Coordinates of C-alpha atoms in Angstrom, one line a residue:
M1 CA 58.5 189.4 203.7
N2 CA 55.1 191.1 204.7
T3 CA 53.5 189.6 201.6
N4 CA 54.7 186.1 202.3
L5 CA 53.8 186.3 206.0
A6 CA 50.3 187.6 205.1
L7 CA 49.8 184.8 202.6
L8 CA 50.9 182.3 205.3
L9 CA 48.5 183.9 207.8
L10 CA 45.6 183.5 205.3
L11 CA 46.4 180.2 203.5
A12 CA 47.5 178.0 206.5
P13 CA 43.9 177.3 207.5
F14 CA 42.9 176.8 203.9
L15 CA 45.7 174.2 203.5
G16 CA 44.4 172.5 206.6
F17 CA 41.0 172.4 205.1
L18 CA 42.3 170.8 201.8
F19 CA 44.4 168.3 203.7
N20 CA 41.5 167.2 206.0
I21 CA 38.9 167.1 203.3
F22 CA 41.0 164.8 201.1
F23 CA 43.2 162.9 203.5
G24 CA 41.7 163.4 206.9
K25 CA 39.8 160.1 207.0
K26 CA 42.9 158.1 206.0
I27 CA 45.2 159.5 208.7
G28 CA 42.8 159.1 211.6
K29 CA 40.8 161.4 213.9
S30 CA 43.5 162.6 216.2
A31 CA 45.9 163.4 213.4
S32 CA 43.3 165.3 211.5
G33 CA 42.5 167.3 214.6
I34 CA 46.1 168.0 215.3
I35 CA 46.8 169.2 211.8
G36 CA 43.6 171.4 211.8
T37 CA 44.7 173.0 215.1
L38 CA 48.3 173.6 214.1
T39 CA 47.3 175.4 210.9
V40 CA 45.2 177.9 212.9
A41 CA 48.1 178.2 215.4
V42 CA 50.4 179.1 212.6
S43 CA 48.0 181.9 211.6
F44 CA 48.0 183.1 215.3
V45 CA 51.8 183.2 215.3
A46 CA 51.8 185.2 212.1
T47 CA 49.2 187.6 213.6
L48 CA 51.5 188.1 216.6
V49 CA 54.4 189.0 214.3
F50 CA 52.2 191.7 212.6
F51 CA 50.9 192.9 216.0
L52 CA 54.4 193.5 217.2
Q53 CA 55.5 195.2 214.0
I54 CA 52.5 197.5 213.9
S55 CA 52.8 198.3 217.6
E56 CA 56.3 199.4 217.0
T57 CA 55.9 201.3 213.7
K58 CA 52.3 202.6 214.2
E59 CA 51.9 202.1 210.5
A60 CA 49.4 199.8 208.7
V61 CA 50.7 197.2 206.3
Q62 CA 49.1 197.5 202.8
I63 CA 49.6 194.6 200.4
E64 CA 48.3 194.6 196.8
L65 CA 48.5 191.2 195.2
F66 CA 47.0 191.9 191.7
N67 CA 44.7 194.2 189.8
W68 CA 41.4 192.3 190.1
I69 CA 38.7 194.3 188.2
Q70 CA 39.2 197.1 185.8
I71 CA 36.1 198.8 184.2
S72 CA 36.7 202.3 182.8
N73 CA 37.7 204.4 185.8
F74 CA 36.6 201.9 188.3
H75 CA 39.1 199.3 189.5
V76 CA 39.5 197.0 192.4
N77 CA 42.7 195.4 193.6
F78 CA 42.9 192.1 195.4
G79 CA 44.9 193.1 198.5
F80 CA 45.2 193.0 202.2
L81 CA 45.1 195.8 204.9
L82 CA 46.7 194.9 208.2
D83 CA 46.2 197.7 210.6
Q84 CA 45.3 198.1 214.2
L85 CA 41.6 197.0 213.8
S86 CA 42.3 194.0 211.6
I87 CA 45.1 192.8 213.8
L88 CA 43.0 193.0 217.0
W89 CA 40.3 191.0 215.3
L90 CA 42.8 188.5 214.0
L91 CA 44.2 188.0 217.5
F92 CA 41.0 186.7 218.9
V93 CA 39.8 185.0 215.7
T94 CA 43.0 182.9 215.4
G95 CA 43.9 182.8 219.2
I96 CA 40.5 181.7 220.4
G97 CA 40.1 179.7 217.2
S98 CA 43.2 177.7 218.1
L99 CA 41.8 177.0 221.6
I100 CA 38.5 175.9 220.2
H101 CA 40.2 173.6 217.6
L102 CA 42.2 172.1 220.5
Y103 CA 39.0 171.6 222.5
S104 CA 37.3 170.0 219.5
I105 CA 40.0 167.2 219.3
S106 CA 38.5 165.7 222.5
Y107 CA 34.9 166.9 222.2
M108 CA 34.4 165.5 218.7
H109 CA 36.6 162.4 219.0
D110 CA 33.7 160.0 218.9
D111 CA 32.2 161.5 215.7
E112 CA 32.7 159.4 212.6
N113 CA 33.1 162.6 210.5
M114 CA 35.6 164.3 212.7
H115 CA 38.0 165.0 209.8
K116 CA 35.2 166.8 207.9
F117 CA 34.4 168.8 211.0
F118 CA 37.9 170.1 211.3
A119 CA 38.0 170.8 207.5
Y120 CA 34.9 173.0 207.9
L121 CA 36.4 174.8 211.0
N122 CA 39.6 175.5 209.0
M123 CA 37.6 176.8 206.1
F124 CA 35.6 179.1 208.4
I125 CA 38.8 180.5 209.9
F126 CA 40.1 181.1 206.3
F127 CA 37.1 183.0 205.3
M128 CA 37.0 185.0 208.6
I129 CA 40.6 186.0 208.0
T130 CA 39.7 187.0 204.4
L131 CA 36.9 189.2 205.8
V132 CA 39.1 190.9 208.3
I133 CA 42.2 191.6 206.3
G134 CA 40.7 192.5 202.9
S135 CA 41.7 196.0 201.8
N136 CA 38.4 196.7 200.2
L137 CA 34.7 195.9 200.4
L138 CA 34.7 193.3 197.7
V139 CA 37.3 191.2 199.4
L140 CA 35.3 191.7 202.7
F141 CA 32.2 190.4 200.8
I142 CA 34.0 187.2 199.8
G143 CA 34.9 186.5 203.4
W144 CA 31.4 187.6 204.5
E145 CA 29.7 185.1 202.2
G146 CA 32.3 182.4 203.0
V147 CA 31.6 182.5 206.7
G148 CA 27.9 182.3 205.9
L149 CA 28.5 179.1 203.9
C150 CA 30.7 177.6 206.6
S151 CA 28.1 178.5 209.2
Y152 CA 25.5 176.6 207.2
L153 CA 27.8 173.5 207.0
L154 CA 28.7 173.6 210.7
I155 CA 25.2 174.2 212.1
G156 CA 23.8 171.4 210.0
F157 CA 26.9 169.2 210.6
W158 CA 24.8 166.5 212.3
H159 CA 22.6 166.4 209.2
K160 CA 20.7 163.2 210.0
N161 CA 18.6 165.2 212.3
Q162 CA 16.1 167.2 210.2
E163 CA 15.7 169.9 212.9
Y164 CA 19.4 170.7 212.6
N165 CA 19.1 170.9 208.8
D166 CA 16.2 173.3 209.2
A167 CA 18.3 175.5 211.6
A168 CA 21.1 175.6 209.1
K169 CA 18.8 176.6 206.3
K170 CA 17.2 179.3 208.5
A171 CA 20.7 180.8 209.3
F172 CA 21.7 180.7 205.7
I173 CA 18.5 182.3 204.4
M174 CA 18.3 185.0 207.1
N175 CA 21.9 185.9 206.5
R176 CA 21.2 186.2 202.8
I177 CA 18.5 188.9 203.5
G178 CA 21.1 190.9 205.4
D179 CA 23.7 190.2 202.7
L180 CA 21.5 191.8 200.1
G181 CA 21.6 195.0 202.1
L182 CA 25.4 194.9 202.3
L183 CA 25.6 194.4 198.6
I184 CA 23.3 197.3 197.9
G185 CA 25.5 199.5 200.2
I186 CA 28.6 198.4 198.4
F187 CA 27.1 199.2 195.0
I188 CA 26.1 202.7 196.1
L189 CA 29.5 203.5 197.4
G190 CA 31.2 202.1 194.3
A191 CA 28.9 204.0 192.0
N192 CA 29.2 207.3 193.9
Y193 CA 32.9 207.3 194.6
G194 CA 34.4 205.1 192.0
T195 CA 36.3 202.9 194.5
L196 CA 35.7 200.3 197.2
D197 CA 39.2 200.6 198.7
Y198 CA 39.0 201.5 202.4
H199 CA 41.8 204.0 202.3
N200 CA 40.5 205.6 199.1
L201 CA 37.0 205.9 200.5
E202 CA 38.3 207.4 203.7
S203 CA 40.2 210.0 201.8
I204 CA 37.3 210.9 199.5
I205 CA 34.1 210.7 201.5
P206 CA 34.7 213.0 204.5
F207 CA 36.2 215.7 202.3
S208 CA 33.6 215.5 199.5
N209 CA 31.3 218.5 199.5
A210 CA 28.5 216.4 198.0
S211 CA 28.8 213.7 200.8
H212 CA 27.6 216.1 203.5
T213 CA 24.3 216.7 201.7
D214 CA 24.0 213.6 199.5
P215 CA 21.1 211.3 200.8
M216 CA 22.9 208.4 199.1
I217 CA 25.4 208.3 201.9
S218 CA 22.6 207.8 204.4
I219 CA 21.0 205.2 202.2
A220 CA 24.3 203.4 201.8
A221 CA 24.9 203.5 205.6
F222 CA 21.4 202.1 206.2
A223 CA 21.9 199.3 203.7
L224 CA 25.3 198.4 205.2
F225 CA 23.6 198.4 208.6
I226 CA 21.0 195.9 207.3
G227 CA 23.9 193.6 206.4
A228 CA 25.3 194.0 209.9
C229 CA 21.9 193.2 211.4
G230 CA 21.8 189.9 209.5
K231 CA 25.3 188.8 210.4
S232 CA 25.3 190.1 214.0
A233 CA 21.8 189.0 214.8
Q234 CA 20.0 192.2 215.5
I235 CA 16.2 192.8 215.4
P236 CA 14.5 191.8 213.1
L237 CA 17.1 189.4 211.8
Y238 CA 18.1 187.7 215.0
T239 CA 16.1 184.5 215.3
W240 CA 18.6 182.4 213.3
L241 CA 21.3 182.6 216.0
P242 CA 19.4 180.8 218.9
D243 CA 18.4 178.0 216.4
A244 CA 22.1 177.8 215.4
M245 CA 22.8 176.1 218.7
A246 CA 21.8 172.9 216.8
G247 CA 25.5 172.7 215.7
P248 CA 28.2 171.1 217.9
T249 CA 29.2 173.2 220.9
P250 CA 32.6 174.2 219.5
V251 CA 30.7 175.7 216.6
S252 CA 28.6 177.8 219.0
A253 CA 31.8 179.0 220.7
L254 CA 33.7 179.8 217.5
I255 CA 31.0 181.2 215.2
H256 CA 28.4 182.5 217.5
A257 CA 30.5 184.0 220.3
A258 CA 33.8 185.2 219.1
T259 CA 34.0 185.6 215.4
M260 CA 31.2 185.5 212.8
V261 CA 28.6 187.4 214.8
T262 CA 31.1 190.2 215.4
A263 CA 31.6 190.7 211.6
G264 CA 28.8 193.4 211.6
I265 CA 30.6 195.4 214.3
F266 CA 33.9 195.1 212.4
M267 CA 32.3 196.3 209.1
I268 CA 30.7 199.4 210.8
T269 CA 33.8 200.2 212.7
R270 CA 35.9 199.9 209.5
L271 CA 33.6 202.2 207.7
N272 CA 33.2 204.7 210.6
Y273 CA 33.8 207.6 208.3
V274 CA 30.6 206.7 206.3
F275 CA 28.4 206.3 209.4
D276 CA 29.7 209.5 210.9
L277 CA 28.1 211.3 208.0
A278 CA 24.8 209.6 208.6
P279 CA 23.7 210.6 212.1
E280 CA 20.1 209.6 211.5
V281 CA 21.3 206.1 210.7
Q282 CA 23.5 206.1 213.8
N283 CA 20.4 206.9 215.9
I284 CA 18.6 203.9 214.3
I285 CA 21.6 201.7 215.1
A286 CA 21.6 202.8 218.8
I287 CA 17.8 202.2 219.2
V288 CA 17.9 198.8 217.5
G289 CA 20.9 197.8 219.6
A290 CA 19.2 198.8 222.9
V291 CA 15.9 197.2 222.0
T292 CA 17.7 194.0 220.8
S293 CA 19.6 193.9 224.1
L294 CA 16.5 194.1 226.2
V295 CA 14.3 191.8 224.2
A296 CA 17.0 189.0 224.0
A297 CA 17.6 189.4 227.8
T298 CA 14.0 189.0 228.6
I299 CA 13.8 185.8 226.5
A300 CA 16.9 184.4 228.2
L301 CA 15.2 184.8 231.7
V302 CA 13.1 181.7 231.2
Q303 CA 15.0 179.4 228.8
T304 CA 15.8 175.9 230.1
D305 CA 18.3 174.8 227.4
I306 CA 21.7 175.8 228.6
K307 CA 22.9 176.7 225.1
K308 CA 19.8 178.7 224.3
V309 CA 20.4 180.9 227.4
L310 CA 23.9 181.6 226.1
A311 CA 22.6 182.2 222.6
Y312 CA 20.2 184.9 223.7
S313 CA 22.9 186.3 225.9
T314 CA 25.0 186.7 222.8
V315 CA 22.2 188.5 221.0
S316 CA 21.8 190.8 224.0
Q317 CA 25.5 191.6 224.3
L318 CA 25.7 192.3 220.6
G319 CA 22.9 194.7 221.1
L320 CA 25.1 196.6 223.6
M321 CA 27.9 196.7 221.1
F322 CA 25.5 198.2 218.5
L323 CA 24.4 200.7 221.1
A324 CA 28.0 201.9 221.4
L325 CA 28.4 202.0 217.6
G326 CA 25.2 204.2 217.3
F327 CA 26.8 206.8 219.6
G328 CA 30.0 206.7 217.5
A329 CA 31.9 205.1 220.3
Y330 CA 33.6 202.6 218.0
E331 CA 36.6 201.9 220.3
I332 CA 34.2 201.0 223.2
A333 CA 32.3 198.6 221.0
V334 CA 35.6 197.0 220.0
F335 CA 36.5 196.8 223.6
H336 CA 33.3 194.9 224.4
V337 CA 33.8 192.7 221.4
I338 CA 37.2 191.6 222.8
T339 CA 36.0 191.0 226.4
H340 CA 32.8 189.3 225.1
A341 CA 35.0 186.9 223.0
F342 CA 36.8 185.8 226.1
F343 CA 34.0 185.2 228.5
K344 CA 31.4 184.0 226.0
A345 CA 33.7 181.5 224.3
C346 CA 34.6 180.2 227.8
L347 CA 30.9 179.9 228.7
F348 CA 30.0 178.1 225.5
L349 CA 32.9 175.7 225.9
G350 CA 32.0 175.3 229.6
S351 CA 28.4 174.4 228.6
G352 CA 30.0 171.9 226.1
S353 CA 32.0 170.4 229.0
V354 CA 28.7 169.9 230.9
I355 CA 26.9 168.4 227.9
H356 CA 29.8 166.1 227.3
A357 CA 29.7 164.9 230.9
L358 CA 25.9 164.3 230.7
H359 CA 26.1 162.5 227.3
G360 CA 24.2 165.2 225.3
E361 CA 21.8 166.5 228.0
Q362 CA 21.2 170.3 227.5
D363 CA 18.1 170.8 229.8
M364 CA 19.1 172.6 233.0
R365 CA 16.1 171.0 234.7
R366 CA 18.0 167.7 234.4
M367 CA 21.3 169.0 235.9
G368 CA 22.4 170.3 239.3
G369 CA 25.2 169.5 241.7
L370 CA 27.9 169.3 239.1
K371 CA 30.4 171.5 240.9
K372 CA 31.2 168.5 243.1
V373 CA 32.5 166.5 240.2
M374 CA 33.4 169.2 237.6
G375 CA 35.5 171.6 239.7
I376 CA 37.5 173.2 236.8
T377 CA 34.4 173.6 234.6
F378 CA 32.6 175.2 237.5
I379 CA 35.3 177.7 238.5
T380 CA 35.9 178.8 234.9
F381 CA 32.1 179.1 234.3
L382 CA 31.8 181.1 237.5
L383 CA 34.6 183.5 236.5
S384 CA 33.1 184.1 233.1
S385 CA 29.6 184.6 234.6
L386 CA 31.0 187.3 236.9
A387 CA 32.6 188.9 233.8
I388 CA 29.5 189.0 231.7
S389 CA 27.5 190.2 234.7
G390 CA 29.7 193.3 235.0
I391 CA 31.1 192.6 238.4
P392 CA 34.5 194.3 239.1
P393 CA 37.4 193.6 238.6
F394 CA 36.4 191.2 235.8
S395 CA 36.7 192.2 232.1
G396 CA 33.0 192.6 231.4
F397 CA 32.7 195.3 234.1
F398 CA 35.1 197.7 232.3
S399 CA 33.7 197.3 228.8
K400 CA 30.0 197.2 229.8
D401 CA 30.5 200.2 232.2
E402 CA 32.0 202.2 229.3
I403 CA 28.9 201.4 227.1
L404 CA 26.5 202.4 229.9
M405 CA 28.4 205.5 230.7
T406 CA 28.4 206.6 227.0
A407 CA 24.7 205.8 226.7
F408 CA 23.9 208.0 229.8
H409 CA 25.8 211.0 228.3
H410 CA 23.9 210.6 224.9
N411 CA 20.4 209.3 225.7
I412 CA 19.0 208.6 229.2
A413 CA 16.1 206.4 227.8
L414 CA 18.6 204.1 226.0
W415 CA 20.8 204.1 229.1
V416 CA 17.8 202.8 231.2
I417 CA 17.0 200.1 228.6
A418 CA 20.7 199.0 228.5
S419 CA 20.9 199.0 232.4
L420 CA 17.8 196.8 232.6
A421 CA 19.3 194.4 230.1
S422 CA 22.5 194.3 232.1
L423 CA 20.6 193.6 235.4
M424 CA 18.8 190.7 233.6
T425 CA 22.1 189.4 232.3
A426 CA 23.4 188.9 235.8
F427 CA 20.1 187.2 236.8
Y428 CA 19.9 184.7 234.0
M429 CA 23.6 183.9 234.0
F430 CA 23.5 183.0 237.7
R431 CA 20.2 181.2 237.2
L432 CA 22.1 179.1 234.7
L433 CA 25.0 178.7 237.1
Y434 CA 22.9 177.7 240.1
L435 CA 20.6 175.3 238.2
T436 CA 23.6 173.6 236.6
F437 CA 26.2 173.4 239.4
F438 CA 24.5 173.7 242.7
K439 CA 22.1 171.7 244.9
E440 CA 21.6 168.0 244.1
F441 CA 21.8 166.3 240.7
R442 CA 18.3 166.0 239.0
G443 CA 19.2 163.7 236.1
T444 CA 19.0 160.0 235.8
E445 CA 20.9 157.5 238.0
H446 CA 22.7 156.3 234.9
Q447 CA 23.9 159.9 234.1
K448 CA 24.9 160.3 237.8
S449 CA 27.0 157.2 237.8
H450 CA 29.0 158.5 234.8
L451 CA 29.6 162.1 235.9
H452 CA 33.2 163.2 235.6
E453 CA 35.4 166.2 234.8
S454 CA 36.2 166.7 231.2
P455 CA 39.6 165.7 229.8
G456 CA 42.6 168.1 229.7
L457 CA 42.1 169.0 226.1
I458 CA 38.7 170.4 227.1
T459 CA 39.6 172.0 230.4
F460 CA 42.8 173.7 229.2
P461 CA 41.1 176.1 226.8
L462 CA 38.5 176.8 229.6
I463 CA 41.3 177.8 232.0
V464 CA 43.0 180.1 229.4
L465 CA 39.8 181.8 228.5
A466 CA 38.7 182.2 232.1
I467 CA 42.0 183.9 232.9
L468 CA 41.5 186.2 229.9
A469 CA 37.9 186.9 231.0
T470 CA 39.3 187.9 234.4
I471 CA 42.1 190.2 233.4
G472 CA 41.1 191.2 229.9
G473 CA 39.7 194.5 231.1
L474 CA 43.2 195.8 231.8
I475 CA 43.6 196.7 228.1
S476 CA 41.3 199.7 228.6
L477 CA 41.2 201.1 232.1
P478 CA 39.0 204.2 232.5
T479 CA 41.8 206.5 233.2
N480 CA 44.6 204.7 231.2
S481 CA 43.3 203.1 228.1
W482 CA 45.9 201.3 226.0
L483 CA 43.2 200.2 223.6
N484 CA 42.0 203.8 222.8
G485 CA 45.5 204.9 222.1
Y486 CA 46.2 201.8 219.9
L487 CA 43.0 202.4 217.8
A488 CA 43.3 206.2 217.6
P489 CA 44.8 206.2 214.0
L490 CA 41.7 204.5 212.7
F491 CA 39.2 207.2 213.2
S492 CA 38.7 210.4 211.3
K493 CA 37.7 212.2 214.5
E494 CA 39.3 212.1 217.9
V495 CA 38.8 208.8 219.8
H496 CA 36.5 209.3 222.8
E497 CA 38.6 210.7 225.6
A498 CA 38.4 208.9 228.9
H499 CA 35.5 210.2 230.9
H500 CA 36.5 212.7 233.6
F501 CA 35.6 210.8 236.7
G502 CA 33.3 212.9 238.9
T503 CA 30.3 212.3 241.1
T504 CA 28.1 211.4 238.1
E505 CA 30.6 208.8 236.7
Y506 CA 31.1 207.1 240.0
A507 CA 27.4 207.0 240.6
L508 CA 26.8 205.4 237.2
M509 CA 29.5 202.9 238.0
A510 CA 27.9 202.1 241.3
I511 CA 24.5 201.7 239.7
A512 CA 25.9 199.3 237.1
V513 CA 27.6 197.2 239.8
L514 CA 24.5 197.3 242.0
G515 CA 22.3 196.2 239.2
G516 CA 24.6 193.2 238.7
I517 CA 24.6 192.3 242.4
I518 CA 20.7 192.6 242.5
G519 CA 20.4 190.2 239.6
I520 CA 22.7 187.7 241.2
T521 CA 20.9 188.1 244.5
I522 CA 17.5 187.5 243.0
A523 CA 18.8 184.4 241.3
F524 CA 20.3 183.2 244.5
V525 CA 17.1 183.6 246.5
K526 CA 15.0 181.8 243.9
Y527 CA 17.2 178.9 243.0
I528 CA 19.3 178.4 246.1
K529 CA 17.3 179.6 249.1
Q530 CA 13.9 178.6 247.7
N531 CA 15.3 175.7 245.7
Q532 CA 13.1 176.4 242.7
V533 CA 13.4 174.5 239.5
P534 CA 11.8 175.8 236.2
A535 CA 8.5 174.2 235.4
E536 CA 8.0 171.6 232.7
D537 CA 7.0 172.9 229.3
A538 CA 3.4 172.0 229.7
E539 CA 3.1 173.7 233.1
I540 CA 4.5 177.1 232.0
T541 CA 1.7 179.8 231.9
G542 CA 1.2 183.5 231.7
F543 CA 3.8 185.9 230.5
S544 CA 6.5 183.3 231.2
K545 CA 5.0 181.2 228.4
V546 CA 5.3 184.2 226.0
L547 CA 8.9 184.6 227.0
Y548 CA 9.6 180.9 226.8
N549 CA 8.1 180.9 223.3
K550 CA 10.3 183.9 222.4
Y551 CA 7.4 186.3 221.9
Y552 CA 6.2 183.9 219.2
V553 CA 8.4 185.9 216.7
D554 CA 9.2 182.7 214.7
E555 CA 5.5 181.9 214.5
I556 CA 4.7 185.5 213.4
Y557 CA 7.5 185.2 210.7
N558 CA 6.0 181.9 209.6
V559 CA 2.6 183.4 209.1
I560 CA 3.7 186.6 207.5
F561 CA 6.6 185.5 205.4
V562 CA 6.9 181.7 205.2
N563 CA 3.2 180.9 204.7
S564 CA 2.8 183.8 202.3
I565 CA 5.7 182.7 200.2
N566 CA 4.5 179.1 200.3
G567 CA 1.0 180.3 199.3
L568 CA 2.4 182.3 196.4
S569 CA 4.5 179.3 195.3
R570 CA 1.4 177.1 195.4
F571 CA -0.5 179.7 193.3
F572 CA 2.2 179.8 190.7
R573 CA 2.5 176.0 190.7
D574 CA -1.3 175.4 190.4
Y575 CA -2.3 178.2 188.2
I576 CA 0.4 180.1 186.5
E577 CA 2.6 177.1 185.7
T578 CA -0.4 175.1 184.7
S579 CA -1.5 177.9 182.3
L580 CA 1.9 178.3 180.8
S581 CA 2.2 174.5 180.4
S582 CA -1.2 174.4 178.7
L583 CA -0.2 177.2 176.4
V584 CA 3.1 175.5 175.5
F585 CA 1.5 172.1 175.1
G586 CA -1.4 173.6 173.1
L587 CA 1.0 175.1 170.6
G588 CA 2.6 171.8 170.3
K589 CA -0.7 170.1 169.7
V590 CA -1.6 172.6 167.0
T591 CA 1.7 172.0 165.3
N592 CA 1.3 168.3 165.6
E593 CA -2.2 168.4 164.1
L594 CA -1.0 170.6 161.2
S595 CA 1.8 168.2 160.5
Y596 CA -0.6 165.2 160.7
Q597 CA -3.0 166.8 158.2
G598 CA -0.1 167.8 156.0
K599 CA 1.2 164.2 156.1
K600 CA -2.1 163.1 154.4
L601 CA -1.1 165.1 151.3
Q602 CA 1.8 162.8 150.8
T603 CA -0.2 160.2 148.7
G604 CA 2.5 159.2 146.3
S605 CA 0.3 160.2 143.3
I606 CA 2.4 161.9 140.6
G607 CA -0.7 163.4 139.0
F608 CA -1.8 165.0 142.3
Y609 CA 1.7 166.5 142.9
L610 CA 1.7 168.0 139.4
F611 CA -1.8 169.4 140.0
V612 CA -0.7 171.1 143.2
F613 CA 2.5 172.3 141.5
V614 CA 0.5 174.0 138.7
L615 CA -1.8 175.6 141.3
G616 CA 1.1 177.0 143.2
L617 CA 2.8 178.3 140.0
S618 CA -0.4 179.9 138.9
A619 CA -0.8 181.6 142.3
I620 CA 2.7 183.1 142.1
L621 CA 2.2 184.4 138.5
T622 CA -1.1 185.9 139.4
Y623 CA 0.4 187.7 142.4
L624 CA 3.3 189.0 140.3
F625 CA 0.9 190.4 137.6
L626 CA -1.5 191.9 140.1
A627 CA 1.4 193.4 142.0
Q628 CA 2.4 195.3 138.9

């Protein structure tokens, strides 16, 4: 039964992909959307069954389908591992995925290729499930590459716009850089320990005497971290994610808020027993996470595109998750992954609702006053903004407070950086909220005359996600954490105990909440009291211009990498390829000339042929006699 249910869980979205890609255009837009949504809902129901089973038995479900690779003593099975970690991930991948599919039925209804859009969404869910439930690193790698492919297809879905194509290619190429690191890490583990199976690795590595002194463990951990940096958009491989906002808004919500970008956190958490043996790599993870969180937050302060603000917010929040991973607080990172999936998916879908009402407008300078006509979108956006800002009792408060508290107990400097990033989060999120929903509408009269609340298929997922963003923190209360107890069997060492709440802990909590309130207050003064509106692009000056242009990182990358590669390519094209072509064609010309001259010997004269024959025979006989 478990095998059949696991196959249903995995293959339902794939069947939806096949149906929509071959028959979606024939059956119509609504039908293709409904079928695409139902297939993901089937996976969600199957996940719930496994969740209830594992919650009751406390035992993981291991399924081996067939022996995949056998080389000497190294073998890899194609199988599934359904345990506490994979089930948690599947719950929000398939659950939020179902809501986003439902949302897309209305959002994408006017698109002529709606059936293809749902086919790509279904294929993405299929590969994400593969990534999560694989029982070894090779199956994970299939899913890892698959979601990268689907990301490319979905970001560049509106391919008639060349900028969108460029954004899709950028995401694909930057992810390939990280994927090379992941592949190197997999090779090292496979070569050193003869297996890629999670359970086998977990039983071998921590108890191997060599592993405690073997530098290859640290190299493998660092290579795996590079893979995580690419997929989860950490410095220096983060610039693809903001550009990925070129895709339709449901894509932003599904891939870049709740699922694909969390794959790096999933992989590190799954291989926690590897990273625990590489403390120097964990330090690097914590530092990179903290710096990414702060840098992305500063960039978000001045962005005017509503989706770009949310994109940099995602990068910043992912940085906080990596900060927790660097301290070995895996369960806290997972907690923030879950709460972030709730409020960020709601925020992205809320921004899509706004963009839908404004017929494609994404510039917050052209918005304002929308709460009067978009009450549901406004309330859900407000609740999710409070959650991401860390205001109690919303979900983000609990998970973010855990991260900050862990950082304080490990490294004061990183705690300061993370706290600053959290303060900025509250500011830029309420800056977005005030500019979008408050004061008077700043768009065109034509837009104003068509303002309306989005249809029910759009607002229903918003309401569900806003409720989850509000109460989601209850799964891990500071003194009574269901989540910590649920995840305890996954870790080779004891799960972090709930902090003993004393003066220090309450002070840290108060500082975190105060930081959020300060950020909200500053935004209120600037954009409500003083009624400020961000300047037009040409009028932005000073450090704000540096932030608006994202520290010119893309331009620096273009100079260092893109232009260098293009220059090297031109050198090979103009000189190396030309020289090789000249050599090849020169040899051809020599052969052609020899054959041309040889052709002249074919005169048709029998006497000449006999003369040459006698000369040749004489030469052979002379050689034979001289050789004696």
